[in-house]
GROMACS .gro file of C-alpha atoms in nm:
model
  181
    1ILE     CA    1   5.353   9.611   3.895
    2LYS     CA    2   5.634   9.440   4.087
    3ILE     CA    3   5.647   9.468   4.463
    4ASN     CA    4   5.935   9.363   4.666
    5LEU     CA    5   5.749   9.259   4.982
    6SER     CA    6   5.894   9.202   5.330
    7ILE     CA    7   5.686   8.991   5.558
    8ALA     CA    8   5.743   8.755   5.847
    9MET     CA    9   5.498   8.500   6.001
   10GLU     CA   10   5.477   8.509   6.374
   11GLY     CA   11   5.527   8.136   6.432
   12MET     CA   12   5.810   8.084   6.189
   13TYR     CA   13   6.010   8.392   6.282
   14SER     CA   14   6.286   8.373   6.535
   15SER     CA   15   6.404   8.703   6.681
   16VAL     CA   16   6.723   8.522   6.801
   17SER     CA   17   6.839   8.410   6.458
   18ASN     CA   18   6.645   8.705   6.279
   19GLN     CA   19   6.510   8.443   6.024
   20LEU     CA   20   6.224   8.233   5.936
   21ALA     CA   21   6.235   7.863   5.999
   22MET     CA   22   6.187   7.785   5.642
   23ARG     CA   23   6.114   7.951   5.303
   24ASP     CA   24   5.736   7.950   5.242
   25THR     CA   25   5.488   8.063   4.993
   26VAL     CA   26   5.271   8.364   5.035
   27LYS     CA   27   4.991   8.468   4.803
   28VAL     CA   28   4.939   8.852   4.767
   29TYR     CA   29   4.634   9.024   4.625
   30LEU     CA   30   4.601   9.380   4.492
   31ARG     CA   31   4.247   9.501   4.592
   32ASN     CA   32   4.096   9.834   4.498
   33SER     CA   33   4.126  10.097   4.759
   34THR     CA   34   3.752  10.178   4.756
   35SER     CA   35   3.468   9.966   4.848
   36PRO     CA   36   3.383   9.695   4.758
   37TYR     CA   37   3.775   9.637   4.742
   38SER     CA   38   3.761   9.406   4.448
   39ILE     CA   39   4.066   9.188   4.364
   40LYS     CA   40   4.256   9.338   4.061
   41ASP     CA   41   4.532   9.093   4.044
   42SER     CA   42   4.711   8.831   4.256
   43ALA     CA   43   5.069   8.670   4.264
   44LYS     CA   44   5.245   8.407   4.455
   45ALA     CA   45   5.606   8.406   4.571
   46VAL     CA   46   5.841   8.221   4.819
   47ILE     CA   47   5.946   8.433   5.108
   48ASP     CA   48   6.312   8.404   5.162
   49SER     CA   49   6.398   8.271   5.522
   50LEU     CA   50   6.699   8.495   5.563
   51THR     CA   51   6.565   8.833   5.427
   52GLN     CA   52   6.187   8.779   5.481
   53THR     CA   53   6.136   8.918   5.131
   54ALA     CA   54   5.999   8.808   4.797
   55LEU     CA   55   5.933   8.978   4.465
   56PHE     CA   56   5.567   8.958   4.364
   57THR     CA   57   5.497   9.032   3.996
   58PHE     CA   58   5.141   9.147   3.898
   59SER     CA   59   5.078   9.119   3.531
   60ASN     CA   60   4.715   9.227   3.499
   61ALA     CA   61   4.683   9.511   3.736
   62PRO     CA   62   4.662   9.856   3.571
   63SER     CA   63   4.813  10.169   3.745
   64GLY     CA   64   4.615  10.265   4.055
   65THR     CA   65   4.581  10.269   4.425
   66TYR     CA   66   4.554   9.933   4.589
   67TYR     CA   67   4.556   9.746   4.927
   68ILE     CA   68   4.835   9.479   4.939
   69VAL     CA   69   4.662   9.190   5.104
   70ALA     CA   70   4.901   8.909   5.216
   71ASN     CA   71   4.773   8.546   5.267
   72HIS     CA   72   4.982   8.275   5.419
   73ARG     CA   73   4.868   7.914   5.471
   74ASN     CA   74   4.818   7.946   5.847
   75CYS     CA   75   4.824   8.325   5.915
   76ILE     CA   76   4.549   8.583   5.952
   77GLU     CA   77   4.503   8.768   5.621
   78THR     CA   78   4.681   9.109   5.658
   79TRP     CA   79   4.595   9.424   5.469
   80SER     CA   80   4.844   9.703   5.406
   81ARG     CA   81   4.792  10.047   5.575
   82THR     CA   82   4.493  10.262   5.551
   83GLY     CA   83   4.438  10.424   5.212
   84GLY     CA   84   4.639  10.170   5.018
   85GLU     CA   85   4.927  10.229   4.800
   86THR     CA   86   4.963  10.397   4.461
   87PHE     CA   87   5.139  10.190   4.184
   88ILE     CA   88   5.215  10.297   3.830
   89ALA     CA   89   5.219   9.992   3.597
   90ASP     CA   90   5.545  10.087   3.409
   91GLY     CA   91   5.753   9.792   3.511
   92SER     CA   92   5.903   9.971   3.823
   93THR     CA   93   5.971   9.763   4.128
   94TYR     CA   94   5.809   9.905   4.451
   95ASN     CA   95   5.916   9.821   4.797
   96TYR     CA   96   5.673   9.745   5.081
   97SER     CA   97   5.768   9.624   5.437
   98PHE     CA   98   5.528   9.477   5.675
   99VAL     CA   99   5.809   9.412   5.921
  100SER     CA  100   5.909   9.756   5.963
  101GLY     CA  101   5.619   9.890   6.173
  102SER     CA  102   5.274   9.798   6.292
  103SER     CA  103   5.132  10.093   6.097
  104GLN     CA  104   5.217   9.910   5.770
  105ALA     CA  105   4.915   9.682   5.836
  106TYR     CA  106   4.561   9.801   5.828
  107GLY     CA  107   4.455   9.853   6.197
  108SER     CA  108   4.812   9.774   6.301
  109ASN     CA  109   4.708   9.401   6.289
  110MET     CA  110   5.042   9.273   6.359
  111THR     CA  111   5.260   9.145   6.654
  112LEU     CA  112   5.618   9.248   6.754
  113LYS     CA  113   5.883   8.979   6.782
  114GLY     CA  114   6.222   9.120   6.880
  115SER     CA  115   6.261   9.414   6.633
  116LYS     CA  116   6.034   9.292   6.357
  117TRP     CA  117   5.656   9.314   6.326
  118CYS     CA  118   5.491   8.979   6.221
  119ILE     CA  119   5.171   8.877   6.076
  120TYR     CA  120   4.969   8.666   6.326
  121SER     CA  121   4.986   8.292   6.306
  122GLY     CA  122   4.723   8.050   6.420
  123ASP     CA  123   4.449   8.026   6.147
  124PRO     CA  124   4.498   7.690   5.970
  125ASN     CA  125   4.138   7.659   5.878
  126LYS     CA  126   4.167   8.004   5.698
  127ASP     CA  127   3.838   8.154   5.834
  128ASN     CA  128   4.011   8.496   5.919
  129THR     CA  129   3.985   8.444   6.307
  130VAL     CA  130   4.213   8.251   6.557
  131ASP     CA  131   3.948   8.056   6.758
  132ALA     CA  132   3.849   7.729   6.917
  133SER     CA  133   3.824   7.561   6.576
  134ASP     CA  134   4.180   7.642   6.502
  135LEU     CA  135   4.283   7.532   6.850
  136SER     CA  136   4.112   7.204   6.794
  137LEU     CA  137   4.293   7.130   6.465
  138VAL     CA  138   4.625   7.200   6.611
  139ASP     CA  139   4.546   7.000   6.937
  140ASN     CA  140   4.442   6.701   6.730
  141ASP     CA  141   4.756   6.712   6.520
  142VAL     CA  142   4.962   6.735   6.837
  143ASN     CA  143   4.795   6.426   6.979
  144PHE     CA  144   4.853   6.242   6.652
  145SER     CA  145   5.225   6.356   6.632
  146THR     CA  146   5.157   6.495   6.288
  147SER     CA  147   5.456   6.591   6.089
  148GLY     CA  148   5.540   6.736   5.739
  149TYR     CA  149   5.434   7.045   5.556
  150VAL     CA  150   5.090   7.086   5.714
  151ALA     CA  151   4.884   7.400   5.796
  152THR     CA  152   4.881   7.326   6.163
  153ASP     CA  153   5.266   7.349   6.177
  154LEU     CA  154   5.284   7.709   6.275
  155THR     CA  155   5.647   7.716   6.351
  156GLY     CA  156   5.770   7.565   6.025
  157ASP     CA  157   5.962   7.290   6.200
  158ASN     CA  158   5.759   7.010   6.021
  159PHE     CA  159   5.627   6.892   6.355
  160VAL     CA  160   5.309   6.992   6.508
  161ASP     CA  161   5.376   7.016   6.890
  162THR     CA  162   5.313   7.215   7.193
  163ASP     CA  163   5.496   7.510   7.041
  164ASP     CA  164   5.237   7.545   6.771
  165LEU     CA  165   4.964   7.482   7.015
  166SER     CA  166   5.094   7.772   7.242
  167ILE     CA  167   5.080   8.017   6.956
  168VAL     CA  168   4.718   7.925   6.859
  169ASP     CA  169   4.606   7.913   7.222
  170ASN     CA  170   4.749   8.266   7.297
  171ASN     CA  171   4.609   8.419   6.970
  172SER     CA  172   4.276   8.257   7.030
  173TYR     CA  173   4.274   8.393   7.379
  174ASN     CA  174   4.336   8.743   7.253
  175ALA     CA  175   4.057   8.700   6.983
  176ILE     CA  176   4.305   8.775   6.692
  177GLY     CA  177   4.122   8.819   6.359
  178ILE     CA  178   4.125   8.995   6.037
  179ILE     CA  179   4.110   9.383   6.028
  180ARG     CA  180   4.014   9.524   5.694
  181PRO     CA  181   3.837   9.822   5.559
   0.00000   0.00000   0.00000
């Protein structure tokens, strides 16, 4: 199963330039569409900064109906729309776009920036909720002028600064967290 997936991360996406600040890796899981939603396969790919798209190849998943679950290093895990997607393991390439509408995510769990829907940024500790613990991590790294490829750099500019702090503060205030079946 091959999925050409379009996805944008809130902190890294600029609606002015219509691109991500950097190319970055996303891991995608195919999960059964029925409880207990077990993982059938996973794949990693690098999202292109210009197109917000990458090709994910799942070599071990049989034909079936699956949720597409996107996981980025500092974003809320995001599940595809209610009911999942049906795939036939015949080598075909399927297209799925999280950026085209909020209904593409389970529970419409995304935010609109310009004309693109983005997965929520602000979860560097990966506990599936943006809260005070994430805020503390980013705040500490702002105070230490942390730089480089770190989870607390939500904007992808290789510096942890007040721009990153603002994102996690807003999403913490709004109690942003995972929404899944």
